[in-house]
Short mmCIF file of C-alpha atoms and ligand atoms in Angstrom, two decimals:
data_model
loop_
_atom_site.label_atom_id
_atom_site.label_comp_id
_atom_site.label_asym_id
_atom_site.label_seq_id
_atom_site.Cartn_x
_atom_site.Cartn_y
_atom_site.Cartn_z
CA UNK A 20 141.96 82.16 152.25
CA UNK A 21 142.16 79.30 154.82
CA UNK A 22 140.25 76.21 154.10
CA UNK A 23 136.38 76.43 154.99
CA UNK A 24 134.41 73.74 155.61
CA UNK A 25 130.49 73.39 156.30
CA UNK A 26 129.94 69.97 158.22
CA UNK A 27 126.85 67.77 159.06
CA UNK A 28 125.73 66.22 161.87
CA UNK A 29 127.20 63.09 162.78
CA UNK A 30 125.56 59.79 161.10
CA UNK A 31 124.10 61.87 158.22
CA UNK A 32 122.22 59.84 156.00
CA UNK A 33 124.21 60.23 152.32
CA UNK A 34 123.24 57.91 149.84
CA UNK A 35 121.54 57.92 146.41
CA UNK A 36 117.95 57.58 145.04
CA UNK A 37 116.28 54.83 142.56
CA UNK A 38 112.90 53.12 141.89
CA UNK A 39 112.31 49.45 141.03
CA UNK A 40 111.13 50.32 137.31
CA UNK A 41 113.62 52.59 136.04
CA UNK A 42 116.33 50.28 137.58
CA UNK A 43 115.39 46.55 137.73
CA UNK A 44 114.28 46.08 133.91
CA UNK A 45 112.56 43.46 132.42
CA UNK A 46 109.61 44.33 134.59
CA UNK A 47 106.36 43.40 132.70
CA UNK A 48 103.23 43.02 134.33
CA UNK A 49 102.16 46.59 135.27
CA UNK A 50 100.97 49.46 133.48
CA UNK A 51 103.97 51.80 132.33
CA UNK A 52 105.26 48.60 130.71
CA UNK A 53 101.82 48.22 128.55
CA UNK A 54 102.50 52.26 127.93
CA UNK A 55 105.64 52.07 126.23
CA UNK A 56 104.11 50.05 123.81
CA UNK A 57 102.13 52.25 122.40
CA UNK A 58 103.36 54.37 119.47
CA UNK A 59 104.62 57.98 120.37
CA UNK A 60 104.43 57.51 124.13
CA UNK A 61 107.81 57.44 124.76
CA UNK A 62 110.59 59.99 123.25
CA UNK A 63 112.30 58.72 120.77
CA UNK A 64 110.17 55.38 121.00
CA UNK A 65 112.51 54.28 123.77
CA UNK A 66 111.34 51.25 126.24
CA UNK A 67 112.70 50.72 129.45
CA UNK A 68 113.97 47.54 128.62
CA UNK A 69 116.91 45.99 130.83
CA UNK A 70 117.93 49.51 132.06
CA UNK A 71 120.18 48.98 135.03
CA UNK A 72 119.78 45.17 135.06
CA UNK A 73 119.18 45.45 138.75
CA UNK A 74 116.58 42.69 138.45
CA UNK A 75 119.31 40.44 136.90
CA UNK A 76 121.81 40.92 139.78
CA UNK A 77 123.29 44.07 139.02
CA UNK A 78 122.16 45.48 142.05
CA UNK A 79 125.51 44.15 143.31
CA UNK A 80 128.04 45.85 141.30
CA UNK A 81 126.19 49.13 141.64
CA UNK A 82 125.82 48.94 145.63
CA UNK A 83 129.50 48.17 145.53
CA UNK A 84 130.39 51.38 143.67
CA UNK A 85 128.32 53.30 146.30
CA UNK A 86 130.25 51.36 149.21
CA UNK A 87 133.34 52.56 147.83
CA UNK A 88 132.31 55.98 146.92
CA UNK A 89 131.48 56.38 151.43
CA UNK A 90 127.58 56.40 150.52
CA UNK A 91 125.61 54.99 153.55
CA UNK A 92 122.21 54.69 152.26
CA UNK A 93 120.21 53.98 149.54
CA UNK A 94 116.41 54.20 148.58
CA UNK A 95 115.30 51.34 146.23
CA UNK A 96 112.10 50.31 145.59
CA UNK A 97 109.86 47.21 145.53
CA UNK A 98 107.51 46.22 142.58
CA UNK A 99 103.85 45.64 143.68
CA UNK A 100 103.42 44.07 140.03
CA UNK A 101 106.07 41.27 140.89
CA UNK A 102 105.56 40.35 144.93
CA UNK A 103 101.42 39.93 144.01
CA UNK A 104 101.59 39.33 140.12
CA UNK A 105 97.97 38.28 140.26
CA UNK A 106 95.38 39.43 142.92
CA UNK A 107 95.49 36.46 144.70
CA UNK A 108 98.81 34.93 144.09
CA UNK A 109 102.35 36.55 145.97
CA UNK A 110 105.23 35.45 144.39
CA UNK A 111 108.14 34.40 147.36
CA UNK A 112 110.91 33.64 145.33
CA UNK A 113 110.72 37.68 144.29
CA UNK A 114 110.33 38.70 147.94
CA UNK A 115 113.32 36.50 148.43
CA UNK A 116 115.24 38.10 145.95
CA UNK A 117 114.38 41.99 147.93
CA UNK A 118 115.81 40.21 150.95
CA UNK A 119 118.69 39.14 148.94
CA UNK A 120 119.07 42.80 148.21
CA UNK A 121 118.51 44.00 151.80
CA UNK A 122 120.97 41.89 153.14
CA UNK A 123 123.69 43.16 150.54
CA UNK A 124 122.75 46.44 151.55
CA UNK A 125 123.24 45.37 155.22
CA UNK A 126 126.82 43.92 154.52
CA UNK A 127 128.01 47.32 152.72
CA UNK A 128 127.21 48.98 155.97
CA UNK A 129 124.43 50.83 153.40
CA UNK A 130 121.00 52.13 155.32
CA UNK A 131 117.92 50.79 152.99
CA UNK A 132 115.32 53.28 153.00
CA UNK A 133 112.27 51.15 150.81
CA UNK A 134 109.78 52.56 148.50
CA UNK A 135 106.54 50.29 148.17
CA UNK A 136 105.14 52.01 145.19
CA UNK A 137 107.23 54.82 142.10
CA UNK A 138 104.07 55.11 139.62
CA UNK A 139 104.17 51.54 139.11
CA UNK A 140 100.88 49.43 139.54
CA UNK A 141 100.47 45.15 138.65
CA UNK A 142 98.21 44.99 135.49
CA UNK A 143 95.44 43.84 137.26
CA UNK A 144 95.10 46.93 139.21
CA UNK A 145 95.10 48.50 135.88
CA UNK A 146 92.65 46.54 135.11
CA UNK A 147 90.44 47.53 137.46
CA UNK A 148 90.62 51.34 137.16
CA UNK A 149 94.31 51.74 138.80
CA UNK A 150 93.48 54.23 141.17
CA UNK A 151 90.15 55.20 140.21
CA UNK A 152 89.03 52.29 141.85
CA UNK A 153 87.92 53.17 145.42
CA UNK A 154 88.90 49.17 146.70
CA UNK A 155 92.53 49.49 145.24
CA UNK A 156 93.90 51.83 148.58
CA UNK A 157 93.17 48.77 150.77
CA UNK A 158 94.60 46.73 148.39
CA UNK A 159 97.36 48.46 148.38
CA UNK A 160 97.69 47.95 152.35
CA UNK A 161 97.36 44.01 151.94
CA UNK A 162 100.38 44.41 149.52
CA UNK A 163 102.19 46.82 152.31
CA UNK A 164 101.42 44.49 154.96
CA UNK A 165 102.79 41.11 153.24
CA UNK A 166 106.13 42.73 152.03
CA UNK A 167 106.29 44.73 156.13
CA UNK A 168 106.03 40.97 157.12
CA UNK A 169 108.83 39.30 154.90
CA UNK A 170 111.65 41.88 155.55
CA UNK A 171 111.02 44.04 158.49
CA UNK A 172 113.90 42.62 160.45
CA UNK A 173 116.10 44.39 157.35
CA UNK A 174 114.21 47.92 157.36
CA UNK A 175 113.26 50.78 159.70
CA UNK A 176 112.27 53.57 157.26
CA UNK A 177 109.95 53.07 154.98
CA UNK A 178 108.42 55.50 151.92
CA UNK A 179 104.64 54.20 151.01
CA UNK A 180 103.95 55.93 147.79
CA UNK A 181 106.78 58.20 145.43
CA UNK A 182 105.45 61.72 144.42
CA UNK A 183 101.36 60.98 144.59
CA UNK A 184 100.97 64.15 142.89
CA UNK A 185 102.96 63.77 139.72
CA UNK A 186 101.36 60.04 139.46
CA UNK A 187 97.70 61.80 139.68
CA UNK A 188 98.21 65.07 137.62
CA UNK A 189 100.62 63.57 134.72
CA UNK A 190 98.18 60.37 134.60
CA UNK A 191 94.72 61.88 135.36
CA UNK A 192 95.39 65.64 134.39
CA UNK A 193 98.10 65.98 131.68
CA UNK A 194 97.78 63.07 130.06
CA UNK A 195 101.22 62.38 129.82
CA UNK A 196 101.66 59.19 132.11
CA UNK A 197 99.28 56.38 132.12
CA UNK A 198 96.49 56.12 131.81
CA UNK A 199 96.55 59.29 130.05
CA UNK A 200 93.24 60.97 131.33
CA UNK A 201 92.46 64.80 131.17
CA UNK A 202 89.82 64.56 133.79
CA UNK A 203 89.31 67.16 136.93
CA UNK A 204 87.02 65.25 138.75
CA UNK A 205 89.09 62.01 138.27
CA UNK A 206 92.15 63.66 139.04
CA UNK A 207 90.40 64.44 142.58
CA UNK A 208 89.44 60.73 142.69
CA UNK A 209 92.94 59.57 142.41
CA UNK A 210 94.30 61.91 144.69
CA UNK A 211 92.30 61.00 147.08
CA UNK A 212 92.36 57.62 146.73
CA UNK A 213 96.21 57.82 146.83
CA UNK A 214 96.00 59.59 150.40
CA UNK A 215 94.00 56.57 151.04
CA UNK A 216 96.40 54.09 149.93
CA UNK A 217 99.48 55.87 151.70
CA UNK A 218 97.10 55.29 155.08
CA UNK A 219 96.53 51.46 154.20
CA UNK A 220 99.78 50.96 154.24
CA UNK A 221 101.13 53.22 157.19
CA UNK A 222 98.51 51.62 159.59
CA UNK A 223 99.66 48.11 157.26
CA UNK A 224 103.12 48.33 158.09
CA UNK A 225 102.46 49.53 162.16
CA UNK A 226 100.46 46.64 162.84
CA UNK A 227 103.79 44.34 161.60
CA UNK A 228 106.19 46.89 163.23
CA UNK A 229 105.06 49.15 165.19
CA UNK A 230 108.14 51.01 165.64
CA UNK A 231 109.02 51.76 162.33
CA UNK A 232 109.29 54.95 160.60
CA UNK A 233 106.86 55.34 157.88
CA UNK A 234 105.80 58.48 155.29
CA UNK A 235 105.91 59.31 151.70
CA UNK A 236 108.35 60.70 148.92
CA UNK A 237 106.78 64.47 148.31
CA UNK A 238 107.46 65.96 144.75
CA UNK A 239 108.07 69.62 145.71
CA UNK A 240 108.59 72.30 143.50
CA UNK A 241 108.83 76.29 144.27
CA UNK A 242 106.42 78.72 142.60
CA UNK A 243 106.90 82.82 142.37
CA UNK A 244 104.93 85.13 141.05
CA UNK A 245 105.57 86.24 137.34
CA UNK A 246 105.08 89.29 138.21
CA UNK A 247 105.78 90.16 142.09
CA UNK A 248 103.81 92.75 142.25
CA UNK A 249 101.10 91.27 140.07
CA UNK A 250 98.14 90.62 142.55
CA UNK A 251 97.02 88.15 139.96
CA UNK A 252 100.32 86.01 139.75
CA UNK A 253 100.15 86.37 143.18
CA UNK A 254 96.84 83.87 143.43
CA UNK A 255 98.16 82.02 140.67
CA UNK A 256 101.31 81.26 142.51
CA UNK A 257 99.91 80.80 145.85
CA UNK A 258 97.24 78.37 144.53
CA UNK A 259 100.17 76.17 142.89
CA UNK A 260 101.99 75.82 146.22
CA UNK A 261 98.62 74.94 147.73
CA UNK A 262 97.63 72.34 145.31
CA UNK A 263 100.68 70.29 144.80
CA UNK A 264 103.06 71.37 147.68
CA UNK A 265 100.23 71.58 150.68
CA UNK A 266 97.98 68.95 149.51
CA UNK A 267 99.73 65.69 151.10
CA UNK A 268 101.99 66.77 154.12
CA UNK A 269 98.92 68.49 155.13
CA UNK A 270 96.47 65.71 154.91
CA UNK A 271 98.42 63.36 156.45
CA UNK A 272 98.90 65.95 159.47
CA UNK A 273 95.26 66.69 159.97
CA UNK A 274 93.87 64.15 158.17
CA UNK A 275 91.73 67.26 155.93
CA UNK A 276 91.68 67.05 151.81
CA UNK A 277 91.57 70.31 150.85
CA UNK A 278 90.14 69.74 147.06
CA UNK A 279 89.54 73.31 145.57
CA UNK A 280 86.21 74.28 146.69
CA UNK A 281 85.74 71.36 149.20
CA UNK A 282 87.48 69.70 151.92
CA UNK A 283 86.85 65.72 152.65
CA UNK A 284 87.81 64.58 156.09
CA UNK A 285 90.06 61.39 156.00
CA UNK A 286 90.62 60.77 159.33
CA UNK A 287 92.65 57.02 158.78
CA UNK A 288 95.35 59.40 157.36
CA UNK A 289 95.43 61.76 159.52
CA UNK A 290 98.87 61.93 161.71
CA UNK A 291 100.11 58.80 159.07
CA UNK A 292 103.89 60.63 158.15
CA UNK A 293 106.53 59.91 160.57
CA UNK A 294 108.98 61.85 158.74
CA UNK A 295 108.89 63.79 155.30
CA UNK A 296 110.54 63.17 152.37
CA UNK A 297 111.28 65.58 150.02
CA UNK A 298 112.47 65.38 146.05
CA UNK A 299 113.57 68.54 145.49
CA UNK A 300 114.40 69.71 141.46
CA UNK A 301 113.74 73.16 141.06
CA UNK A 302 110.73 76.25 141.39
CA UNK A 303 108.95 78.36 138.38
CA UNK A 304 107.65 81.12 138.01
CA UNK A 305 103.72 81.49 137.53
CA UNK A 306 101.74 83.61 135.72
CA UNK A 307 98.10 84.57 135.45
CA UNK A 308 96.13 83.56 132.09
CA UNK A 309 92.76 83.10 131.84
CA UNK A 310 92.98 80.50 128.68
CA UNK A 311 95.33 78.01 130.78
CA UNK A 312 91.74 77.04 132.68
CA UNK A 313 90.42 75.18 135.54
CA UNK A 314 92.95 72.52 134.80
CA UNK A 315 95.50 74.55 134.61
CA UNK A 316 94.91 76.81 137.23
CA UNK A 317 94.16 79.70 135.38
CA UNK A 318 98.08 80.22 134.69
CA UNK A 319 100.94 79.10 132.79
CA UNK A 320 104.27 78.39 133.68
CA UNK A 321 108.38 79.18 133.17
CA UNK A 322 111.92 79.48 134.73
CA UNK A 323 113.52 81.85 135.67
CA UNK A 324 115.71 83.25 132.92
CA UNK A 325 118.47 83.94 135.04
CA UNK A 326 118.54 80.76 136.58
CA UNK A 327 121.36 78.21 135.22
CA UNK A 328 119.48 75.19 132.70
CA UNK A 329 120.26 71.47 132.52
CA UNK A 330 121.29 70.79 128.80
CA UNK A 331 118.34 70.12 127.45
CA UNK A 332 116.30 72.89 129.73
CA UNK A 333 114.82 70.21 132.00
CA UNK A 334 115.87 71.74 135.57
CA UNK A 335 116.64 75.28 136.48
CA UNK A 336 119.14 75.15 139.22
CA UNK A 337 117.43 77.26 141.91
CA UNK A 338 119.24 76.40 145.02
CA UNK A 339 118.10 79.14 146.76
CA UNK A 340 114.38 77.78 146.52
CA UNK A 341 115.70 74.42 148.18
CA UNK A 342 116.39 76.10 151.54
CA UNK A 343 112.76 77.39 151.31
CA UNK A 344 111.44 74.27 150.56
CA UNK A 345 113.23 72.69 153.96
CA UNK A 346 112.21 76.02 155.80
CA UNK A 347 108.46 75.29 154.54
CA UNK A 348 108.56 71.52 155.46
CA UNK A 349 109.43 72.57 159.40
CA UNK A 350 106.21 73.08 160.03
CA UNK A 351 104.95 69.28 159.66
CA UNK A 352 106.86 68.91 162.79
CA UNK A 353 108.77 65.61 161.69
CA UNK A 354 112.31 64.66 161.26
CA UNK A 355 113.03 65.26 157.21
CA UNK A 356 114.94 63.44 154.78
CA UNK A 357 115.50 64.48 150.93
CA UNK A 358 114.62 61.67 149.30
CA UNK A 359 115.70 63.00 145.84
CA UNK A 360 117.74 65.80 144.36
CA UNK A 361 119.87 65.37 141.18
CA UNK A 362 119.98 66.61 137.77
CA UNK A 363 120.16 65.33 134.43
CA UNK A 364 123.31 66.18 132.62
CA UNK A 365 124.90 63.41 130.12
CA UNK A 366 128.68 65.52 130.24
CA UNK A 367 128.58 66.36 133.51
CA UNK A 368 129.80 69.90 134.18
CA UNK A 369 126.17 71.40 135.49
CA UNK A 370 125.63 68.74 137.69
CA UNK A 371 129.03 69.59 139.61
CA UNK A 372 127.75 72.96 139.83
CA UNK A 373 124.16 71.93 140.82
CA UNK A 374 124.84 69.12 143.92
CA UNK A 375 127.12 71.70 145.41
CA UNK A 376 125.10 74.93 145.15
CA UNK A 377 122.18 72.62 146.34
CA UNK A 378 123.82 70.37 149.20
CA UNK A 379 126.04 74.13 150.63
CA UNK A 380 122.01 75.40 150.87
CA UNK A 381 121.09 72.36 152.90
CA UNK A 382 123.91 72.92 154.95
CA UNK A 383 122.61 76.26 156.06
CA UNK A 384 119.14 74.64 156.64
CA UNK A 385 120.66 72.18 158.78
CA UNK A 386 122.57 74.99 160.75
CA UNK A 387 119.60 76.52 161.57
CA UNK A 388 118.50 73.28 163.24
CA UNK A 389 115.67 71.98 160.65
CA UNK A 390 115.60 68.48 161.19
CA UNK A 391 117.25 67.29 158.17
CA UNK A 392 118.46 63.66 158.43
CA UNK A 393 119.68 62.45 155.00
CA UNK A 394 120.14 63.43 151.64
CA UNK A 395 119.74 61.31 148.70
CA UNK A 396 121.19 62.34 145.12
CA UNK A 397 118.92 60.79 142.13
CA UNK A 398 120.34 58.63 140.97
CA UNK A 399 123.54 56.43 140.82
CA UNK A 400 123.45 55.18 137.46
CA UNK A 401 121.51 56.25 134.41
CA UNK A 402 117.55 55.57 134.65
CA UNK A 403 114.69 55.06 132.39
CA UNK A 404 112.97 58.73 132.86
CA UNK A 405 109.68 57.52 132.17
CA UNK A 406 108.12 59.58 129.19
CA UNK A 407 111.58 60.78 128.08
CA UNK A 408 112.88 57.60 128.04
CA UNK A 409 117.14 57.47 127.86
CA UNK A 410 117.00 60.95 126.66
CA UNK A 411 117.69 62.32 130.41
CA UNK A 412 120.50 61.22 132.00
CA UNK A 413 120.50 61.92 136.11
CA UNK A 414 123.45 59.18 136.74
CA UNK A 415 126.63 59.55 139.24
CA UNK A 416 127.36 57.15 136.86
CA UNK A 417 127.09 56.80 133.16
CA UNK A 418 125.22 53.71 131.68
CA UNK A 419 125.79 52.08 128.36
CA UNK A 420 122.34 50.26 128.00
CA UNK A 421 124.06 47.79 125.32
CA UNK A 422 127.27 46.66 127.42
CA UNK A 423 125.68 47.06 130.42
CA UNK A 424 129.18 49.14 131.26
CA UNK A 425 128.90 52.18 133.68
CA UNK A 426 131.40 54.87 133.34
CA UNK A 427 132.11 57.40 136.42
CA UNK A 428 131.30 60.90 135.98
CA UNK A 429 132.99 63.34 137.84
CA UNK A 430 130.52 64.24 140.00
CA UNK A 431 130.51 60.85 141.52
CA UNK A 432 134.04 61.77 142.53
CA UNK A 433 132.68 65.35 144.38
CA UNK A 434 129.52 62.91 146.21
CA UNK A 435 132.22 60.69 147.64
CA UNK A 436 134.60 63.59 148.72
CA UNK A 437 131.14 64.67 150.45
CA UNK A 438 130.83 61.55 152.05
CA UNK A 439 133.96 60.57 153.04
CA UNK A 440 134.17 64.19 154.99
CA UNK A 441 130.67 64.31 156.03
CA UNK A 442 131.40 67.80 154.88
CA UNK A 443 131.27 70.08 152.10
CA UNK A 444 135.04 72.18 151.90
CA UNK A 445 136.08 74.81 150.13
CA UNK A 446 138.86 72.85 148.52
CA UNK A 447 135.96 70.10 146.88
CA UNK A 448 134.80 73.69 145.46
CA UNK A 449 137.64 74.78 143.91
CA UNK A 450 138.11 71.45 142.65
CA UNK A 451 134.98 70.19 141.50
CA UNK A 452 132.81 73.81 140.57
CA UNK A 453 135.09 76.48 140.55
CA UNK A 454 132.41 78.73 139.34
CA UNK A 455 130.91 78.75 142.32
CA UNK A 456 133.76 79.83 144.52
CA UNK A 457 133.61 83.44 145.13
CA UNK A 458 129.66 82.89 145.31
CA UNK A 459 129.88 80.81 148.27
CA UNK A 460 133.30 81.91 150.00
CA UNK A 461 132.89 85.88 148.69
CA UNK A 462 136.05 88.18 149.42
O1 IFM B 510 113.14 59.91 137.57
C1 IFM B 510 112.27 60.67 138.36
C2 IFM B 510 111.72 59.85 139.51
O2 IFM B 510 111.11 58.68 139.08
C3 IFM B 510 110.72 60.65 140.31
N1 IFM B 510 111.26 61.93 140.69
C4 IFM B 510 111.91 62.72 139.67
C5 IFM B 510 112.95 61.89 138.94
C6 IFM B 510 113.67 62.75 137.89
O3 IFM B 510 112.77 63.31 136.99
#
């Protein structure tokens, strides 16, 4: 068969995904840090620790390794807890050391697409109530606004808040992130106040630049029926997608939170996303049960069995779902960019399998002209993975947390090919996930 090839549109956006937390270690003054403490709160009572160094300068090696691999972006994020360590103190010489970064970025020819806040807030929010506090959103926009004014000249594209729903359900809900609540009501609070805080800071960062290019990082996962017939699994499903998929792009369309059984009008956040971004892992399957309650939505949750599993059954690879998510965001009307997709995998053979299957269905989204403008893998080296601690490993590249050493996987080979063609071919295929060839080039 002759050599295939599915290409993207010139100046694609190909880079890879991180967070200042899980990548700058030694980061002490905010919440998850106080967290890990704590007995039992982390698997295998892991801390964070140094994890990629990136606070210690090893930002530079790393951004290196994605020069040379033909990356030309790459989303980083800022810590609130270190540019305003104290409520009325900002700390320069940190700022300085993000425009250090920027300008790093700038000489690698890399695109810097900045998060303000990834589930991390300065101990004195905490203090306060974190997001339970109804005066932390505006907060949040002072904080916006001085780091908009220190590096603006350096960034066009900025993400306000990473995945507000997993920060309100796995701290508020679940229990499983801090501050470990199990509250409805609260959860609503946070949500809420969340939407507010991503408005403080759009309007924040306008006022300094007007023509930047401002949204947020959406967590978005599909959800089927159980049962497809199942009338029941039907709700269940629906009322997942509505609840953490619909929630945010929605409100900061029409500026409407639709909470259950009310709806608050927020008009500061209405029209506040510029474009969508979109971490994309995987979908579920939901089915109706009357004992998961309120909180759970009346339903519990599983893969697919047929779908392929990470090693340690932490992502179903359901590219298919993907495509539906990009179909679904179209109708926000804004440019999109996937802000994360990746998988953990310490060896290294499902990931091959997964960026392919995954980045071949965003090719066909893009051929059908949704306006996809980057793709970001998460993540280029090892990270922290919050609650799971080093357990997870989502790295291009391998990390050894002792030496500080970071070992290519193979997959970091197949991103690069990607890169460096702007394409995806048939012959990176056979090379790099020969299992998938006669799926996606049949006969
Ligand atoms: O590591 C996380 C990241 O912080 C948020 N999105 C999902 C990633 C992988 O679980």
């Amino acid at each position: 068969m002759p050599d295939a090839r599915f290409t993207f549109p010139k100046g694609f956006l190909w880079g890879t995904s991180s967070s200042a937390y899980q990548f700058e270690g030694n980061s002490k003054n905010n919440q998850w840090h106080r967290w890990e403490q704590e007995p039992g709160r982390i698997a295998e009572g892991h801390t964070c620790g140094l994890a990629a160094d990136w606070w210690g300068g090893r930002w530079r090696e790393d951004i290196d390794r994605a020069m040379e691999d033909g990356h030309n972006a790459l989303r980083f994020g800022i810590e609130w807890s270190r540019i305003q360590p104290e409520p009325d103190r900002w700390d320069e010489q940190a700022l300085d050391r993000y425009l250090d970064m920027l300008r790093g970025l700038d000489q690698r020819g890399l695109f810097p697409l900045v998060t303000l806040h990834h589930f991390t807030d300065p101990l004195w929010v905490t203090e306060m109530g974190g997001w339970e506090n109804d005066e932390v959103p505006a907060l949040f926009g002072k904080y916006a606004a001085r780091v908009a004014e220190a590096i603006h000249s350096y960034v066009t594209t900025w993400i306000t808040i990473n995945e507000p729903n997993v920060m309100a359900v796995l701290g508020w809900l679940l229990g499983e992130f801090p501050p470990g609540k199990q509250d409805l009501d609260t959860t609503l609070t946070v949500m809420v106040n969340l939407a507010r805080g991503h408005a403080a800071a759009y309007q924040a960062i306008k006022q300094v630049q007007p023509e930047a290019r401002v949204g947020f990082a959406h967590a978005y996962r599909g959800f089927h029926p159980h049962h497809k017939a199942n009338p029941l699994d039907q709700i269940a499903a629906r009322l997942h997608h509505q609840a953490w998929n619909e929630f945010y792009p929605a409100l900061f369309r029409d500026g409407k939170a639709r909470l259950l059984a009310r709806t608050i009008e927020l008009p500061e956040a209405e029209n506040t996303q510029d474009f969508l971004g979109i971490n994309y892992y995987t979908s579920e399957r939901v089915r109706f049960s009357l004992r998961a309650g309120r909180t759970g939505l009346y339903s519990r949750r599983s893969y697919d069995p047929d779908a392929p599993l990470s090693p340690n059954d932490m992502i179903a690879s359901t590219p298919q779902d993907f495509f539906h998510a990009l179909e679904w965001a179209r109708q926000f009307e804004v440019p999109l960019i996937v802000t994360e997709n990746g998988t953990e995998d310490s060896e290294d053979s499902f990931r091959r399998d997964y960026l392919t299957a995954h980045i071949h269905q965003m090719w066909h989204a893009v051929n059908f002209n949704y306006p996809i403008k980057g793709y970001f893998v998460w993540s280029l080296v090892d990270n922290f993975e919050w609650t799971l601690g080093w357990t997870r490993r989502f790295g291009l590249y391998e990390l050894d947390l002792d030496s500080q050493r970071r070992r290519k996987r193979p997959s970091a080979d197949l991103y690069a090919a990607i890169c460096a063609e702007n394409a995806l071919t048939s012959e990176m295929v056979r090379e790099y996930a020969p299992r998938l060839f006669e799926e996606i080039f049949p006969g």
